[in-house]
Amino acid sequence: FRMNYYDMILNLFTSFGYFKSERENKDVIRSVAQGLKSGGIFVLDYFNPKKIVSELKEKETKTEEGINFSITRNVNAKFLEKQISVNDKGKMFSFIEHVMLFSSRELSDCLQNFKLNVIDLYGDYSLNQFVEDKSERMIFIAQKT
């Protein structure tokens, strides 16, 4: 990022939280803050971990276009872990995805720590207000001071 260069930065569809340490994840927010001009907007779209964990579908199988997918999910420490096994014409592939779980409070505090003031928090793509136990998403709209 160039310093104080961008009017807006977007981080959509839970493209945040994939680093293994909290510090590395927070470094992403630091970089965003450094890249924004004063008054610039940051949009952070992240799943709502409280809802995801409460409704966690631990095992799932799907068949798409003749390819079999087996998906397992669990919470491991502060991470949502998803393992995807794929059987494609007798060949097996396996992938593991880890996403750090951040509460709305933790993300709000992190944004604030880097001078990104939360001006709105939406709970879905229809821009309904965030409700901790019910919303699918946490869509933060933050402005750099």
PDB file of C-alpha atoms in Angstrom:
ATOM      1  CA  PHE A   1       0.000   0.000   0.000  1.00  0.00           C
ATOM      2  CA  ARG A   2       1.014   3.547  -0.561  1.00  0.00           C
ATOM      3  CA  MET A   3       0.593   5.722   2.525  1.00  0.00           C
ATOM      4  CA  ASN A   4      -2.582   7.850   2.729  1.00  0.00           C
ATOM      5  CA  TYR A   5      -3.440   7.118  -0.883  1.00  0.00           C
ATOM      6  CA  TYR A   6      -6.859   5.440  -1.091  1.00  0.00           C
ATOM      7  CA  ASP A   7     -10.343   6.895  -0.643  1.00  0.00           C
ATOM      8  CA  MET A   8     -11.807   3.446   0.022  1.00  0.00           C
ATOM      9  CA  ILE A   9     -10.556  -0.066   0.756  1.00  0.00           C
ATOM     10  CA  LEU A  10     -12.816  -3.135   0.661  1.00  0.00           C
ATOM     11  CA  ASN A  11     -12.285  -6.505   2.337  1.00  0.00           C
ATOM     12  CA  LEU A  12     -15.258  -8.659   1.336  1.00  0.00           C
ATOM     13  CA  PHE A  13     -16.665 -12.172   1.845  1.00  0.00           C
ATOM     14  CA  THR A  14     -14.612 -13.057   4.945  1.00  0.00           C
ATOM     15  CA  SER A  15     -11.266 -12.432   3.259  1.00  0.00           C
ATOM     16  CA  PHE A  16      -9.851 -11.674   6.699  1.00  0.00           C
ATOM     17  CA  GLY A  17      -8.692 -13.867   9.577  1.00  0.00           C
ATOM     18  CA  TYR A  18      -6.695 -16.472   7.669  1.00  0.00           C
ATOM     19  CA  PHE A  19      -3.333 -15.773   9.317  1.00  0.00           C
ATOM     20  CA  LYS A  20      -2.357 -18.032  12.218  1.00  0.00           C
ATOM     21  CA  SER A  21      -1.596 -15.277  14.697  1.00  0.00           C
ATOM     22  CA  GLU A  22      -3.780 -12.465  15.937  1.00  0.00           C
ATOM     23  CA  ARG A  23      -0.894 -10.041  15.388  1.00  0.00           C
ATOM     24  CA  GLU A  24      -0.641 -10.926  11.688  1.00  0.00           C
ATOM     25  CA  ASN A  25      -4.390 -10.499  11.237  1.00  0.00           C
ATOM     26  CA  LYS A  26      -4.282  -7.133  12.995  1.00  0.00           C
ATOM     27  CA  ASP A  27      -1.366  -6.114  10.757  1.00  0.00           C
ATOM     28  CA  VAL A  28      -3.862  -6.279   7.871  1.00  0.00           C
ATOM     29  CA  ILE A  29      -5.994  -3.639   9.610  1.00  0.00           C
ATOM     30  CA  ARG A  30      -2.880  -1.551  10.316  1.00  0.00           C
ATOM     31  CA  SER A  31      -1.960  -1.655   6.616  1.00  0.00           C
ATOM     32  CA  VAL A  32      -5.484  -0.628   5.632  1.00  0.00           C
ATOM     33  CA  ALA A  33      -5.345   2.349   8.008  1.00  0.00           C
ATOM     34  CA  GLN A  34      -1.970   3.376   6.590  1.00  0.00           C
ATOM     35  CA  GLY A  35      -3.266   3.135   3.028  1.00  0.00           C
ATOM     36  CA  LEU A  36      -6.376   5.269   3.560  1.00  0.00           C
ATOM     37  CA  LYS A  37      -6.518   9.021   3.168  1.00  0.00           C
ATOM     38  CA  SER A  38      -7.916  10.966   6.116  1.00  0.00           C
ATOM     39  CA  GLY A  39     -11.697  10.565   5.893  1.00  0.00           C
ATOM     40  CA  GLY A  40     -11.290   7.417   3.777  1.00  0.00           C
ATOM     41  CA  ILE A  41     -13.678   4.496   4.180  1.00  0.00           C
ATOM     42  CA  PHE A  42     -12.888   0.875   5.001  1.00  0.00           C
ATOM     43  CA  VAL A  43     -15.524  -1.819   4.477  1.00  0.00           C
ATOM     44  CA  LEU A  44     -14.838  -5.077   6.301  1.00  0.00           C
ATOM     45  CA  ASP A  45     -17.277  -7.909   5.576  1.00  0.00           C
ATOM     46  CA  TYR A  46     -16.802 -10.840   7.956  1.00  0.00           C
ATOM     47  CA  PHE A  47     -19.044 -13.720   8.986  1.00  0.00           C
ATOM     48  CA  ASN A  48     -20.776 -13.480  12.360  1.00  0.00           C
ATOM     49  CA  PRO A  49     -18.854 -16.036  14.449  1.00  0.00           C
ATOM     50  CA  LYS A  50     -21.500 -16.200  17.180  1.00  0.00           C
ATOM     51  CA  LYS A  51     -24.154 -17.340  14.689  1.00  0.00           C
ATOM     52  CA  ILE A  52     -21.781 -19.580  12.725  1.00  0.00           C
ATOM     53  CA  VAL A  53     -20.608 -21.419  15.856  1.00  0.00           C
ATOM     54  CA  SER A  54     -24.128 -21.765  17.306  1.00  0.00           C
ATOM     55  CA  GLU A  55     -25.420 -23.284  14.053  1.00  0.00           C
ATOM     56  CA  LEU A  56     -22.253 -25.163  13.087  1.00  0.00           C
ATOM     57  CA  LYS A  57     -22.978 -27.920  10.596  1.00  0.00           C
ATOM     58  CA  GLU A  58     -20.204 -30.326  11.582  1.00  0.00           C
ATOM     59  CA  LYS A  59     -20.516 -32.748   8.644  1.00  0.00           C
ATOM     60  CA  GLU A  60     -21.846 -32.270   5.172  1.00  0.00           C
ATOM     61  CA  THR A  61     -21.607 -34.085   1.861  1.00  0.00           C
ATOM     62  CA  LYS A  62     -22.356 -32.618  -1.539  1.00  0.00           C
ATOM     63  CA  THR A  63     -22.165 -33.744  -5.130  1.00  0.00           C
ATOM     64  CA  GLU A  64     -21.565 -31.046  -7.724  1.00  0.00           C
ATOM     65  CA  GLU A  65     -21.192 -31.958 -11.401  1.00  0.00           C
ATOM     66  CA  GLY A  66     -20.342 -35.564 -10.495  1.00  0.00           C
ATOM     67  CA  ILE A  67     -17.695 -34.585  -7.933  1.00  0.00           C
ATOM     68  CA  ASN A  68     -18.196 -35.682  -4.314  1.00  0.00           C
ATOM     69  CA  PHE A  69     -17.338 -33.235  -1.523  1.00  0.00           C
ATOM     70  CA  SER A  70     -17.114 -34.193   2.147  1.00  0.00           C
ATOM     71  CA  ILE A  71     -16.911 -31.215   4.491  1.00  0.00           C
ATOM     72  CA  THR A  72     -16.242 -31.243   8.232  1.00  0.00           C
ATOM     73  CA  ARG A  73     -16.232 -28.149  10.437  1.00  0.00           C
ATOM     74  CA  ASN A  74     -15.204 -27.593  14.027  1.00  0.00           C
ATOM     75  CA  VAL A  75     -13.996 -24.919  16.376  1.00  0.00           C
ATOM     76  CA  ASN A  76     -10.369 -25.442  17.362  1.00  0.00           C
ATOM     77  CA  ALA A  77      -9.173 -22.908  19.937  1.00  0.00           C
ATOM     78  CA  LYS A  78      -9.873 -19.498  18.388  1.00  0.00           C
ATOM     79  CA  PHE A  79     -10.303 -20.816  14.842  1.00  0.00           C
ATOM     80  CA  LEU A  80     -13.109 -22.158  12.722  1.00  0.00           C
ATOM     81  CA  GLU A  81     -11.578 -25.107  10.929  1.00  0.00           C
ATOM     82  CA  LYS A  82     -13.055 -26.517   7.736  1.00  0.00           C
ATOM     83  CA  GLN A  83     -11.695 -29.630   6.072  1.00  0.00           C
ATOM     84  CA  ILE A  84     -12.824 -30.360   2.538  1.00  0.00           C
ATOM     85  CA  SER A  85     -12.196 -33.768   0.985  1.00  0.00           C
ATOM     86  CA  VAL A  86     -12.904 -34.147  -2.716  1.00  0.00           C
ATOM     87  CA  ASN A  87     -13.343 -37.363  -4.647  1.00  0.00           C
ATOM     88  CA  ASP A  88     -13.032 -36.616  -8.350  1.00  0.00           C
ATOM     89  CA  LYS A  89     -13.058 -39.700 -10.570  1.00  0.00           C
ATOM     90  CA  GLY A  90     -11.396 -41.803  -7.877  1.00  0.00           C
ATOM     91  CA  LYS A  91      -8.701 -39.262  -7.026  1.00  0.00           C
ATOM     92  CA  MET A  92      -8.821 -37.873  -3.484  1.00  0.00           C
ATOM     93  CA  PHE A  93      -7.868 -34.316  -2.589  1.00  0.00           C
ATOM     94  CA  SER A  94      -8.010 -32.684   0.833  1.00  0.00           C
ATOM     95  CA  PHE A  95      -7.889 -29.040   1.896  1.00  0.00           C
ATOM     96  CA  ILE A  96      -7.955 -27.427   5.328  1.00  0.00           C
ATOM     97  CA  GLU A  97      -9.041 -23.846   5.940  1.00  0.00           C
ATOM     98  CA  HIS A  98      -8.594 -22.004   9.253  1.00  0.00           C
ATOM     99  CA  VAL A  99     -10.307 -18.681   9.960  1.00  0.00           C
ATOM    100  CA  MET A 100      -9.693 -16.858  13.228  1.00  0.00           C
ATOM    101  CA  LEU A 101     -12.865 -16.081  15.165  1.00  0.00           C
ATOM    102  CA  PHE A 102     -13.217 -12.379  15.993  1.00  0.00           C
ATOM    103  CA  SER A 103     -16.221 -11.038  17.880  1.00  0.00           C
ATOM    104  CA  SER A 104     -17.874  -7.787  16.827  1.00  0.00           C
ATOM    105  CA  ARG A 105     -16.331  -6.123  19.904  1.00  0.00           C
ATOM    106  CA  GLU A 106     -12.823  -7.387  19.064  1.00  0.00           C
ATOM    107  CA  LEU A 107     -13.054  -6.120  15.485  1.00  0.00           C
ATOM    108  CA  SER A 108     -14.540  -2.778  16.569  1.00  0.00           C
ATOM    109  CA  ASP A 109     -11.725  -2.320  19.095  1.00  0.00           C
ATOM    110  CA  CYS A 110      -9.090  -3.299  16.540  1.00  0.00           C
ATOM    111  CA  LEU A 111     -10.441  -0.838  14.002  1.00  0.00           C
ATOM    112  CA  GLN A 112     -10.555   1.906  16.628  1.00  0.00           C
ATOM    113  CA  ASN A 113      -6.970   1.140  17.689  1.00  0.00           C
ATOM    114  CA  PHE A 114      -5.863   2.051  14.168  1.00  0.00           C
ATOM    115  CA  LYS A 115      -7.961   5.256  14.040  1.00  0.00           C
ATOM    116  CA  LEU A 116     -10.735   3.662  11.995  1.00  0.00           C
ATOM    117  CA  ASN A 117     -14.023   4.776  13.552  1.00  0.00           C
ATOM    118  CA  VAL A 118     -16.952   2.419  13.006  1.00  0.00           C
ATOM    119  CA  ILE A 119     -19.749   4.534  11.562  1.00  0.00           C
ATOM    120  CA  ASP A 120     -22.078   1.616  10.723  1.00  0.00           C
ATOM    121  CA  LEU A 121     -22.317  -2.103  11.387  1.00  0.00           C
ATOM    122  CA  TYR A 122     -24.653  -4.126   9.179  1.00  0.00           C
ATOM    123  CA  GLY A 123     -25.741  -7.718   9.645  1.00  0.00           C
ATOM    124  CA  ASP A 124     -26.357  -8.773   6.046  1.00  0.00           C
ATOM    125  CA  TYR A 125     -26.034  -7.743   2.413  1.00  0.00           C
ATOM    126  CA  SER A 126     -29.449  -6.036   2.562  1.00  0.00           C
ATOM    127  CA  LEU A 127     -27.816  -3.643   5.056  1.00  0.00           C
ATOM    128  CA  ASN A 128     -30.038  -4.525   8.002  1.00  0.00           C
ATOM    129  CA  GLN A 129     -28.557  -3.513  11.342  1.00  0.00           C
ATOM    130  CA  PHE A 130     -26.300  -6.076  13.034  1.00  0.00           C
ATOM    131  CA  VAL A 131     -27.924  -8.276  15.701  1.00  0.00           C
ATOM    132  CA  GLU A 132     -25.346 -10.333  17.633  1.00  0.00           C
ATOM    133  CA  ASP A 133     -27.317 -13.602  17.862  1.00  0.00           C
ATOM    134  CA  LYS A 134     -29.129 -13.456  14.512  1.00  0.00           C
ATOM    135  CA  SER A 135     -27.136 -11.697  11.800  1.00  0.00           C
ATOM    136  CA  GLU A 136     -25.319 -13.728   9.158  1.00  0.00           C
ATOM    137  CA  ARG A 137     -22.579 -11.131   8.605  1.00  0.00           C
ATOM    138  CA  MET A 138     -20.713  -8.322  10.305  1.00  0.00           C
ATOM    139  CA  ILE A 139     -20.240  -5.593   7.713  1.00  0.00           C
ATOM    140  CA  PHE A 140     -18.225  -2.787   9.271  1.00  0.00           C
ATOM    141  CA  ILE A 141     -18.146   0.639   7.677  1.00  0.00           C
ATOM    142  CA  ALA A 142     -15.236   2.532   9.244  1.00  0.00           C
ATOM    143  CA  GLN A 143     -13.810   5.954   8.521  1.00  0.00           C
ATOM    144  CA  LYS A 144     -10.224   6.989   9.046  1.00  0.00           C
ATOM    145  CA  THR A 145      -9.788   9.994  11.328  1.00  0.00           C
TER     146      THR A 145
END
